[in-house]
Short mmCIF file of C-alpha atoms (C1' of nucleotides) in Angstrom, two decimals:
data_model
loop_
_atom_site.label_atom_id
_atom_site.label_comp_id
_atom_site.label_asym_id
_atom_site.label_seq_id
_atom_site.Cartn_x
_atom_site.Cartn_y
_atom_site.Cartn_z
CA MET A 1 -26.16 17.35 -3.04
CA SER A 2 -22.53 18.49 -3.25
CA SER A 3 -23.39 21.62 -4.82
CA LEU A 4 -26.26 22.31 -2.27
CA ALA A 5 -23.55 21.87 0.57
CA SER A 6 -21.52 24.73 -0.99
CA LEU A 7 -24.28 27.17 -0.53
CA LYS A 8 -23.77 29.87 1.89
CA PRO A 9 -26.36 31.32 3.87
CA LEU A 10 -27.43 34.63 2.17
CA GLU A 11 -26.35 37.64 3.89
CA ASP A 12 -28.79 39.26 6.27
CA THR A 13 -30.79 41.61 4.51
CA THR A 14 -32.37 43.50 7.38
CA ILE A 15 -30.56 46.62 8.65
CA ARG A 16 -30.52 45.34 12.08
CA GLY A 17 -28.77 42.13 10.98
CA ARG A 18 -26.16 43.83 8.95
CA THR A 19 -25.63 46.41 11.66
CA VAL A 20 -25.11 43.72 14.29
CA ASP A 21 -22.58 42.04 12.13
CA GLN A 22 -20.80 45.32 11.34
CA LEU A 23 -20.70 46.55 15.01
CA ARG A 24 -19.39 43.34 16.10
CA ARG A 25 -16.75 43.31 13.63
CA LEU A 26 -15.76 46.92 14.41
CA VAL A 27 -15.59 45.99 18.01
CA VAL A 28 -13.66 42.57 17.93
CA THR A 29 -11.23 44.13 15.39
CA GLY A 30 -10.44 46.92 17.74
CA GLU A 31 -11.40 49.54 15.12
CA LEU A 32 -13.65 50.83 17.88
CA ALA A 33 -11.05 51.14 20.73
CA ALA A 34 -11.96 49.63 24.05
CA GLY A 35 -13.52 52.05 26.58
CA MET A 36 -14.34 54.37 23.56
CA ARG A 37 -17.58 56.28 23.99
CA LEU A 38 -20.38 56.28 21.31
CA THR A 39 -23.80 57.68 21.08
CA GLU A 40 -26.74 56.48 19.26
CA THR A 41 -27.17 59.40 17.40
CA GLU A 42 -23.48 59.61 16.27
CA LEU A 43 -23.57 55.98 15.13
CA ALA A 44 -26.88 56.23 13.32
CA CYS A 45 -25.59 59.06 11.37
CA ALA A 46 -22.22 57.34 10.73
CA LEU A 47 -23.87 54.32 9.62
CA GLY A 48 -26.51 56.07 7.58
CA ILE A 49 -29.50 54.62 9.37
CA SER A 50 -32.18 55.54 11.60
CA ARG A 51 -31.90 54.81 15.40
CA GLY A 52 -34.72 52.22 15.53
CA PRO A 53 -32.90 49.17 14.00
CA LEU A 54 -29.52 50.57 15.61
CA ARG A 55 -31.01 50.36 19.09
CA GLU A 56 -32.04 46.85 18.45
CA ALA A 57 -28.56 46.07 17.15
CA ILE A 58 -26.99 47.69 20.09
CA ARG A 59 -29.02 45.90 22.71
CA GLU A 60 -27.83 42.62 21.05
CA LEU A 61 -24.22 43.59 21.40
CA VAL A 62 -24.82 44.77 25.00
CA ASP A 63 -26.50 41.39 25.88
CA ILE A 64 -23.46 39.66 24.51
CA GLY A 65 -21.28 41.81 26.42
CA LEU A 66 -19.41 43.67 23.64
CA LEU A 67 -20.89 46.97 24.51
CA VAL A 68 -21.78 48.68 27.81
CA SER A 69 -24.74 50.85 28.20
CA LYS A 70 -24.51 53.67 30.77
CA PRO A 71 -28.09 55.25 30.38
CA TYR A 72 -28.00 58.95 29.62
CA LYS A 73 -24.24 58.91 29.47
CA GLY A 74 -23.34 57.07 26.40
CA LEU A 75 -22.52 53.71 25.01
CA PHE A 76 -19.07 52.32 25.64
CA VAL A 77 -17.04 49.66 24.07
CA ARG A 78 -16.29 47.06 26.56
CA GLU A 79 -12.99 46.92 28.49
CA ILE A 80 -11.68 43.71 29.72
CA THR A 81 -10.17 43.06 33.08
CA ARG A 82 -8.12 40.10 34.19
CA LYS A 83 -11.36 38.89 36.03
CA ASP A 84 -13.25 39.04 32.92
CA LEU A 85 -10.68 37.16 31.08
CA GLU A 86 -10.42 34.40 33.77
CA GLU A 87 -14.30 34.18 33.75
CA ILE A 88 -14.38 33.72 29.98
CA TYR A 89 -11.74 31.09 30.08
CA SER A 90 -12.87 29.04 32.93
CA LEU A 91 -16.50 29.09 31.59
CA ARG A 92 -15.12 28.19 28.03
CA THR A 93 -13.09 25.34 29.47
CA MET A 94 -16.19 23.96 31.23
CA LEU A 95 -18.37 24.36 28.17
CA GLU A 96 -15.79 22.72 25.77
CA LYS A 97 -15.23 19.81 27.98
CA PHE A 98 -18.87 19.10 28.24
CA ALA A 99 -18.99 19.45 24.45
CA PHE A 100 -16.54 16.83 23.90
CA GLN A 101 -18.40 14.37 26.16
CA GLU A 102 -21.54 15.03 24.23
CA ALA A 103 -19.85 14.83 20.93
CA TRP A 104 -17.49 11.95 21.59
CA ASP A 105 -19.82 9.08 20.46
CA LYS A 106 -20.86 11.15 17.26
CA ARG A 107 -17.49 11.31 15.67
CA THR A 108 -18.14 9.81 12.42
CA PRO A 109 -15.45 9.62 9.69
CA GLU A 110 -16.85 12.47 7.90
CA ALA A 111 -16.88 14.40 11.20
CA LEU A 112 -13.18 13.66 11.67
CA GLU A 113 -12.58 14.67 8.22
CA ASP A 114 -14.28 17.99 8.90
CA LEU A 115 -12.06 18.49 11.83
CA ASN A 116 -9.00 17.92 9.86
CA SER A 117 -10.14 20.42 7.26
CA ARG A 118 -10.80 23.09 9.84
CA ASN A 119 -7.27 22.46 11.11
CA GLU A 120 -6.03 22.67 7.62
CA ARG A 121 -7.65 25.93 7.11
CA LEU A 122 -6.20 27.33 10.44
CA ILE A 123 -2.67 26.26 9.22
CA THR A 124 -3.09 27.75 5.72
CA THR A 125 -4.58 31.02 7.18
CA ILE A 126 -1.66 31.46 9.51
CA GLY A 127 0.56 31.10 6.51
CA THR A 128 -0.90 33.99 4.49
CA GLY A 129 -0.52 37.03 6.44
CA SER A 130 -2.89 39.23 4.47
CA ASP A 131 -5.91 39.41 6.91
CA PRO A 132 -4.57 39.75 10.41
CA PHE A 133 -7.80 38.48 11.72
CA GLY A 134 -8.12 35.55 9.54
CA PRO A 135 -6.25 33.16 11.99
CA ILE A 136 -8.36 34.11 14.95
CA GLU A 137 -11.57 33.44 13.08
CA ALA A 138 -10.12 30.11 11.90
CA GLU A 139 -9.01 29.02 15.42
CA LEU A 140 -12.42 29.66 16.76
CA HIS A 141 -13.97 27.79 13.82
CA LEU A 142 -11.81 24.92 14.63
CA HIS A 143 -12.84 25.04 18.21
CA SER A 144 -16.71 25.30 17.14
CA TRP A 145 -16.29 21.68 15.73
CA CYS A 146 -17.16 19.95 19.13
CA TYR A 147 -20.05 22.19 19.83
CA GLU A 148 -21.58 21.62 16.38
CA LEU A 149 -21.15 17.96 16.63
CA SER A 150 -22.52 17.73 20.07
CA GLY A 151 -26.00 18.43 18.67
CA HIS A 152 -26.71 20.31 21.96
CA SER A 153 -28.30 23.50 20.52
CA LEU A 154 -28.26 25.19 23.81
CA LEU A 155 -24.62 24.48 24.24
CA LEU A 156 -23.83 25.73 20.80
CA GLN A 157 -25.79 28.81 21.63
CA SER A 158 -23.76 29.49 24.79
CA TRP A 159 -20.58 28.98 22.89
CA ASN A 160 -21.72 31.45 20.19
CA ARG A 161 -22.53 33.97 22.93
CA LEU A 162 -18.90 33.46 24.29
CA LYS A 163 -17.16 33.46 21.13
CA PRO A 164 -17.27 37.10 20.34
CA ASN A 165 -15.68 38.08 23.68
CA LEU A 166 -12.74 35.67 22.92
CA GLN A 167 -12.41 37.20 19.51
CA PHE A 168 -12.40 40.62 20.89
CA TYR A 169 -9.64 39.68 23.31
CA PHE A 170 -7.61 37.94 20.83
CA ALA A 171 -7.70 40.79 18.54
CA MET A 172 -6.83 43.29 21.30
CA HIS A 173 -3.92 41.19 22.44
CA GLN A 174 -2.68 40.49 18.94
CA GLN A 175 -2.75 44.22 18.29
CA ALA A 176 -0.80 45.07 21.48
CA HIS A 177 1.85 42.41 20.79
CA ALA A 178 1.98 42.77 17.03
CA ARG A 179 1.98 39.19 16.73
CA GLN A 180 0.53 36.70 14.15
CA GLY A 181 -2.06 35.09 16.25
CA PRO A 182 -2.13 31.29 17.02
CA GLU A 183 0.94 29.17 16.54
CA ARG A 184 0.97 26.28 13.96
CA LYS A 185 1.85 23.68 16.42
CA SER A 186 -0.34 24.52 19.27
CA HIS A 187 -3.38 22.60 18.00
CA ASP A 188 -1.56 19.35 16.88
CA LEU A 189 -2.19 17.53 20.04
CA TYR A 190 -5.62 18.94 20.31
CA ILE A 191 -6.53 17.36 16.99
CA ARG A 192 -4.67 14.02 17.77
CA LEU A 193 -6.53 13.56 21.04
CA ALA A 194 -9.79 14.75 19.65
CA SER A 195 -9.45 12.10 16.97
CA GLY A 196 -8.31 9.38 19.38
CA THR A 197 -10.09 7.09 21.72
CA ASP A 198 -9.19 8.48 25.26
CA LEU A 199 -11.83 10.91 26.18
CA GLU A 200 -10.22 11.34 29.63
CA ALA A 201 -6.98 12.48 27.99
CA MET A 202 -8.97 14.84 25.75
CA LEU A 203 -10.57 16.46 28.87
CA ASP A 204 -7.29 16.75 30.59
CA HIS A 205 -5.57 18.19 27.56
CA LEU A 206 -8.41 20.77 27.44
CA ASN A 207 -7.58 22.09 30.87
CA ASP A 208 -4.09 22.51 29.86
CA HIS A 209 -4.90 23.91 26.53
CA MET A 210 -7.11 26.62 28.10
CA ARG A 211 -4.80 27.37 31.02
CA GLN A 212 -1.77 27.84 28.61
CA GLY A 213 -4.09 30.07 26.38
CA LEU A 214 -4.90 32.20 29.44
CA GLU A 215 -1.53 32.51 30.86
CA THR A 216 0.14 33.35 27.66
CA THR A 217 -2.19 36.10 27.12
CA ILE A 218 -2.97 37.54 30.50
CA GLY A 219 0.18 39.55 30.73
CA PHE A 220 -0.61 42.91 29.54
CA ILE A 221 -3.93 43.37 31.22
CA ASN A 222 -3.94 46.08 33.66
CA THR A 223 -5.39 44.45 36.65
CA ALA A 224 -8.34 47.18 37.05
CA MET B 1 -26.17 50.87 57.16
CA SER B 2 -28.63 48.30 57.93
CA SER B 3 -31.47 50.59 56.90
CA LEU B 4 -29.62 51.15 53.38
CA ALA B 5 -29.30 47.37 52.93
CA SER B 6 -33.12 46.99 53.09
CA LEU B 7 -33.48 49.39 50.19
CA LYS B 8 -34.64 47.61 47.17
CA PRO B 9 -33.75 48.74 43.72
CA LEU B 10 -36.64 50.84 42.33
CA GLU B 11 -38.70 49.16 39.65
CA ASP B 12 -37.70 49.63 36.08
CA THR B 13 -39.31 52.83 34.87
CA THR B 14 -38.74 52.35 31.14
CA ILE B 15 -41.57 50.83 29.06
CA ARG B 16 -39.14 48.41 27.57
CA GLY B 17 -38.08 47.14 31.02
CA ARG B 18 -41.43 46.67 32.55
CA THR B 19 -42.73 45.13 29.07
CA VAL B 20 -39.80 42.47 29.46
CA ASP B 21 -41.00 41.76 33.04
CA GLN B 22 -44.52 41.57 32.08
CA LEU B 23 -44.17 39.40 28.98
CA ARG B 24 -41.80 37.08 30.78
CA ARG B 25 -44.27 36.64 33.41
CA LEU B 26 -47.21 36.16 31.10
CA VAL B 27 -45.13 33.36 29.38
CA VAL B 28 -43.66 31.61 32.38
CA THR B 29 -47.01 31.41 34.06
CA GLY B 30 -48.67 30.12 31.02
CA GLU B 31 -51.18 32.99 30.72
CA LEU B 32 -49.86 32.91 27.05
CA ALA B 33 -50.25 29.24 26.11
CA ALA B 34 -47.28 27.67 24.45
CA GLY B 35 -47.40 27.71 20.76
CA MET B 36 -49.72 30.66 20.87
CA ARG B 37 -49.41 33.18 18.12
CA LEU B 38 -48.98 36.91 18.69
CA THR B 39 -48.41 39.79 16.54
CA GLU B 40 -46.55 43.14 17.43
CA THR B 41 -49.47 45.19 16.63
CA GLU B 42 -51.76 43.11 18.67
CA LEU B 43 -49.46 43.15 21.45
CA ALA B 44 -48.47 46.80 21.36
CA CYS B 45 -52.34 47.57 21.24
CA ALA B 46 -53.09 45.39 24.25
CA LEU B 47 -50.20 46.73 26.37
CA GLY B 48 -51.02 50.21 25.28
CA ILE B 49 -47.64 50.93 24.08
CA SER B 50 -46.13 51.63 20.76
CA ARG B 51 -44.12 48.95 18.82
CA GLY B 52 -40.71 50.57 19.35
CA PRO B 53 -40.00 49.60 22.87
CA LEU B 54 -42.09 46.48 22.41
CA ARG B 55 -39.74 45.23 19.69
CA GLU B 56 -36.86 45.66 21.96
CA ALA B 57 -38.58 43.79 24.68
CA ILE B 58 -39.62 41.11 22.39
CA ARG B 59 -36.15 40.67 20.87
CA GLU B 60 -34.84 40.10 24.53
CA LEU B 61 -37.35 37.47 25.14
CA VAL B 62 -36.57 35.82 21.81
CA ASP B 63 -32.91 35.92 22.71
CA ILE B 64 -33.61 34.08 26.02
CA GLY B 65 -35.63 31.56 24.27
CA LEU B 66 -39.23 32.14 25.53
CA LEU B 67 -40.48 33.46 22.32
CA VAL B 68 -39.59 32.42 18.73
CA SER B 69 -40.00 35.06 16.00
CA LYS B 70 -40.99 33.65 12.45
CA PRO B 71 -40.46 36.64 10.28
CA TYR B 72 -43.58 37.85 8.54
CA LYS B 73 -45.50 35.03 9.96
CA GLY B 74 -45.80 36.16 13.65
CA LEU B 75 -44.46 35.58 17.20
CA PHE B 76 -44.95 32.42 18.99
CA VAL B 77 -44.68 31.28 22.52
CA ARG B 78 -42.17 28.61 22.67
CA GLU B 79 -42.98 25.03 22.86
CA ILE B 80 -40.87 22.62 24.72
CA THR B 81 -39.87 19.23 23.36
CA ARG B 82 -38.25 16.55 25.06
CA LYS B 83 -35.01 17.29 23.61
CA ASP B 84 -35.17 21.02 24.73
CA LEU B 85 -35.83 19.78 28.19
CA GLU B 86 -32.90 17.39 28.19
CA GLU B 87 -30.62 20.10 26.97
CA ILE B 88 -31.91 22.48 29.72
CA TYR B 89 -31.25 20.08 32.43
CA SER B 90 -28.02 18.79 31.10
CA LEU B 91 -26.59 22.20 30.76
CA ARG B 92 -28.03 23.24 34.18
CA THR B 93 -26.36 20.30 35.77
CA MET B 94 -22.90 21.34 34.39
CA LEU B 95 -23.45 24.97 35.25
CA GLU B 96 -24.50 24.27 38.87
CA LYS B 97 -21.83 21.71 39.50
CA PHE B 98 -19.21 24.36 38.31
CA ALA B 99 -20.88 26.96 40.39
CA PHE B 100 -20.47 24.79 43.51
CA GLN B 101 -16.89 24.19 42.70
CA GLU B 102 -16.32 28.06 42.38
CA ALA B 103 -18.38 28.85 45.37
CA TRP B 104 -17.11 26.07 47.80
CA ASP B 105 -14.31 27.88 49.55
CA LYS B 106 -16.44 31.11 49.71
CA ARG B 107 -19.07 29.54 51.98
CA THR B 108 -18.83 31.85 55.13
CA PRO B 109 -21.21 31.44 57.97
CA GLU B 110 -23.32 34.40 56.63
CA ALA B 111 -23.50 32.65 53.20
CA LEU B 112 -24.79 29.37 54.74
CA GLU B 113 -27.20 31.34 56.89
CA ASP B 114 -28.44 32.86 53.51
CA LEU B 115 -28.85 29.49 52.08
CA ASN B 116 -30.81 28.37 54.97
CA SER B 117 -33.20 31.31 54.87
CA ARG B 118 -33.81 30.58 51.24
CA ASN B 119 -34.75 27.17 52.20
CA GLU B 120 -37.00 28.33 54.90
CA ARG B 121 -38.67 30.67 52.51
CA LEU B 122 -39.20 27.73 50.15
CA ILE B 123 -40.75 25.65 52.79
CA THR B 124 -43.07 28.52 53.90
CA THR B 125 -44.01 29.33 50.38
CA ILE B 126 -45.06 25.64 49.82
CA GLY B 127 -47.14 25.69 52.78
CA THR B 128 -49.34 28.84 51.60
CA GLY B 129 -51.01 27.77 48.61
CA SER B 130 -52.31 31.32 47.54
CA ASP B 131 -49.80 31.99 44.69
CA PRO B 132 -49.29 28.82 42.62
CA PHE B 133 -46.07 30.16 41.25
CA GLY B 134 -44.47 31.22 44.58
CA PRO B 135 -42.86 27.87 45.26
CA ILE B 136 -41.25 27.77 41.84
CA GLU B 137 -39.71 31.06 42.25
CA ALA B 138 -38.57 30.26 45.65
CA GLU B 139 -36.88 26.85 44.60
CA LEU B 140 -35.20 28.91 41.80
CA HIS B 141 -34.05 31.36 44.24
CA LEU B 142 -32.55 28.69 46.53
CA HIS B 143 -30.71 27.24 43.47
CA SER B 144 -29.41 30.74 42.60
CA TRP B 145 -27.49 30.76 45.90
CA CYS B 146 -24.42 28.95 44.54
CA TYR B 147 -24.30 30.97 41.34
CA GLU B 148 -24.22 34.25 43.42
CA LEU B 149 -21.79 33.20 45.80
CA SER B 150 -19.46 31.97 43.07
CA GLY B 151 -18.71 35.50 42.22
CA HIS B 152 -18.53 34.28 38.55
CA SER B 153 -20.51 37.07 36.85
CA LEU B 154 -20.46 35.26 33.50
CA LEU B 155 -21.69 32.10 35.12
CA LEU B 156 -24.34 33.94 36.88
CA GLN B 157 -25.51 35.45 33.70
CA SER B 158 -25.74 32.15 32.03
CA TRP B 159 -27.85 30.88 34.84
CA ASN B 160 -30.06 33.99 34.63
CA ARG B 161 -30.57 33.03 30.92
CA LEU B 162 -31.44 29.51 31.56
CA LYS B 163 -33.91 30.19 34.59
CA PRO B 164 -36.85 31.50 32.71
CA ASN B 165 -36.83 28.36 30.66
CA LEU B 166 -36.97 26.27 33.76
CA GLN B 167 -39.64 28.54 35.22
CA PHE B 168 -41.66 28.17 31.96
CA TYR B 169 -41.38 24.49 31.95
CA PHE B 170 -42.22 24.26 35.73
CA ALA B 171 -45.33 26.15 35.51
CA MET B 172 -46.44 24.25 32.35
CA HIS B 173 -45.88 21.00 34.10
CA GLN B 174 -47.59 22.07 37.31
CA GLN B 175 -50.53 23.28 35.32
CA ALA B 176 -50.72 19.94 33.43
CA HIS B 177 -50.51 17.93 36.61
CA ALA B 178 -52.41 20.25 39.02
CA ARG B 179 -49.77 19.65 41.53
CA GLN B 180 -48.41 22.12 44.20
CA GLY B 181 -44.77 22.25 42.95
CA PRO B 182 -41.69 21.20 44.67
CA GLU B 183 -41.79 18.85 47.42
CA ARG B 184 -40.87 19.86 50.91
CA LYS B 185 -38.18 17.15 51.50
CA SER B 186 -36.55 17.13 48.15
CA HIS B 187 -34.05 19.82 49.08
CA ASP B 188 -33.08 18.55 52.57
CA LEU B 189 -30.03 16.56 51.25
CA TYR B 190 -29.19 19.28 48.84
CA ILE B 191 -28.91 21.80 51.90
CA ARG B 192 -27.11 19.28 54.09
CA LEU B 193 -24.37 18.51 51.42
CA ALA B 194 -24.20 22.16 50.37
CA SER B 195 -23.41 23.08 53.93
CA GLY B 196 -21.03 20.09 54.48
CA THR B 197 -17.52 19.46 53.76
CA ASP B 198 -17.57 16.94 50.91
CA LEU B 199 -17.48 18.64 47.56
CA GLU B 200 -17.52 15.33 45.67
CA ALA B 201 -20.59 14.22 47.34
CA MET B 202 -22.35 17.43 46.58
CA LEU B 203 -21.36 17.28 42.85
CA ASP B 204 -22.52 13.64 42.74
CA HIS B 205 -25.86 14.64 44.43
CA LEU B 206 -26.38 17.29 41.80
CA ASN B 207 -26.24 14.58 39.27
CA ASP B 208 -28.88 12.67 40.99
CA HIS B 209 -31.00 15.68 41.93
CA MET B 210 -31.12 17.03 38.31
CA ARG B 211 -31.78 13.46 36.74
CA GLN B 212 -34.55 13.05 39.21
CA GLY B 213 -35.90 16.37 38.41
CA LEU B 214 -35.70 15.48 34.66
CA GLU B 215 -37.22 12.22 35.11
CA THR B 216 -40.24 12.99 37.11
CA THR B 217 -41.26 15.89 34.83
CA ILE B 218 -40.42 14.45 31.39
CA GLY B 219 -43.38 12.24 31.18
CA PHE B 220 -46.02 14.19 29.56
CA ILE B 221 -44.10 15.77 26.87
CA ASN B 222 -45.20 14.70 23.47
CA THR B 223 -41.94 13.67 21.78
CA ALA B 224 -42.54 15.97 18.89
"C1'" DG C 1 -17.54 75.66 53.61
"C1'" DA C 2 -20.57 72.10 52.67
"C1'" DT C 3 -25.08 70.87 51.44
"C1'" DT C 4 -29.05 71.66 48.62
"C1'" DG C 5 -31.60 73.73 44.71
"C1'" DT C 6 -31.78 74.88 39.81
"C1'" DC C 7 -30.80 75.44 34.98
"C1'" DG C 8 -29.18 74.22 30.30
"C1'" DG C 9 -27.43 70.71 27.25
"C1'" DA C 10 -27.14 66.20 25.83
"C1'" DT C 11 -28.88 61.45 25.66
"C1'" DT C 12 -32.00 58.12 25.58
"C1'" DG C 13 -37.01 56.73 25.50
"C1'" DT C 14 -41.27 56.73 22.86
"C1'" DC C 15 -44.53 57.37 19.13
"C1'" DA C 16 -47.31 56.98 14.86
"C1'" DA C 17 -46.87 56.80 9.95
"C1'" DC C 18 -44.64 54.76 5.97
"C1'" DA C 19 -42.06 51.36 3.17
"C1'" DA C 20 -40.61 46.79 2.17
"C1'" DT C 21 -41.04 42.07 2.40
"C1'" DT C 22 -43.30 37.67 2.72
"C1'" DC C 23 -46.70 34.18 2.31
"C1'" DG C 24 -51.00 31.83 0.61
"C1'" DG C 25 -54.06 31.04 -2.68
"C1'" DC C 26 -55.71 31.92 -7.11
"C1'" DT C 27 -55.02 32.04 -12.08
"C1'" DT C 28 -52.78 30.84 -15.87
"C1'" DT C 29 -50.34 27.93 -18.84
"C1'" DG C 30 -48.19 23.93 -20.93
"C1'" DC D 1 -53.50 17.95 -14.22
"C1'" DA D 2 -48.92 19.60 -12.58
"C1'" DA D 3 -46.02 23.59 -12.30
"C1'" DA D 4 -45.03 28.26 -12.67
"C1'" DG D 5 -46.56 33.09 -12.32
"C1'" DC D 6 -49.18 36.71 -10.10
"C1'" DC D 7 -51.93 39.29 -6.59
"C1'" DG D 8 -53.57 41.08 -2.21
"C1'" DA D 9 -53.50 40.91 2.57
"C1'" DA D 10 -51.02 40.61 6.76
"C1'" DT D 11 -46.71 41.35 9.16
"C1'" DT D 12 -42.41 43.11 10.00
"C1'" DG D 13 -38.86 46.70 9.12
"C1'" DT D 14 -37.69 51.51 9.05
"C1'" DT D 15 -37.90 56.55 9.62
"C1'" DG D 16 -37.96 61.05 11.64
"C1'" DA D 17 -39.94 63.97 15.01
"C1'" DC D 18 -41.16 64.67 19.84
"C1'" DA D 19 -41.12 63.84 24.97
"C1'" DA D 20 -39.00 62.48 29.24
"C1'" DT D 21 -34.96 61.69 31.81
"C1'" DC D 22 -30.60 62.45 33.48
"C1'" DC D 23 -26.17 64.52 34.40
"C1'" DG D 24 -22.82 68.35 35.59
"C1'" DA D 25 -21.93 72.92 36.82
"C1'" DC D 26 -23.18 76.82 38.88
"C1'" DA D 27 -25.59 79.49 42.35
"C1'" DA D 28 -28.05 79.89 46.60
"C1'" DT D 29 -28.65 78.82 51.29
"C1'" DC D 30 -27.73 77.54 55.99
#
DNA sequence: GATTGTCGGATTGTCAACAATTCGGCTTTG
DNA sequence: CAAAGCCGAATTGTTGACAATCCGACAATC
């Protein structure tokens, strides 16, 4: 049983699946600069695939919001305005509060252990400065906890759609400020309240947590 | 200016766009029965198009949740379980409450007039029994008001993703019960509170409104 | 001088054929 | 008789070529 739990889902073998992953990575890491223009033919050539599966992959990223398609003009990497960011954060706040409400009574000891291990991983990852995007992923993985625990598949799906946009913005912000991502202490209270008995306090904290995240990162957006 | 405002966006000219529309219509009206098996080749043949654009259209509907794709086995029209329905309603309740919070201070006289006209249209549509799906669309159009008014594009997008699932279920339920869709009076209080000054009362009513909608329709689902 | 018409280049949209993968049942084997 | 291996049909995945569309700039016209 324990050996089965350590099994990781085998990597997507279809070209479309791999292309989605790769394009998403390229976008959220900023390797494809925001606003950059792409064309299907170029991309297909660069990736060494044909346009069929590429188009399907592109359409998925467009749907998520990472790419913007301007018909007959080209494909563009999304740019984030202040309004976009505010929308992302306000929707996220609401989703996460809902997730905690749904997950609250499902917090078994195992689940709380899982939460702690995610936090540990975040702390560890912040320590090692090798992969600059590791901490971002670790933080989002920590926050995914409540969504997964909620057992609400539609909610989890919404979160998974929102996540890449956050990832994208985090990386963009990190790059612009040359900073090392999330702080070590910023999630201590989050974990403590999430493990505690006061749901209302947790929900209140989420408002603060999110607002703080928004405010500390909103500075350098040009209010286009 | 007034003549320009009456212009409607010209219908999607791409095969993919039209296919998405048509497939969605077929699914939400129940013309393609829930659980029904489809194959790309069959569909492409029946629609008179090739598999390229069809695949892209399919993928969009799969993403929304109207179709489920079982690789190498076929494509299936989604089936709705009791849990699905509860998830749809709980998420919708949360989204709509949020929408009203965001839209509350934006309720201009014009906006309220718009709301009333949507309600009028719903009442009218219920009267004429020609198109059995008219009332469903009219009701969803009424509920779209708060999302559109909120100015929150991400929120509106979430609603637009959820909507077809509701539509699908409404039609399914209506067909099973041979009923004429929404009641005339069921939205009176909704409109009155939405036009009023007590946001809290509106939010409370949304809880009731949704729970009622869920309870009156949950009966015939086989709890698979 | 501003509006309308036209043309070339670029991009996306579409198609039909081909390749790869999977599943279910049958056979084989111990 | 149970379990593993194998085979063929069905389905999706992929490709490269072709067609339709759109944009921007330049020319023509009023």
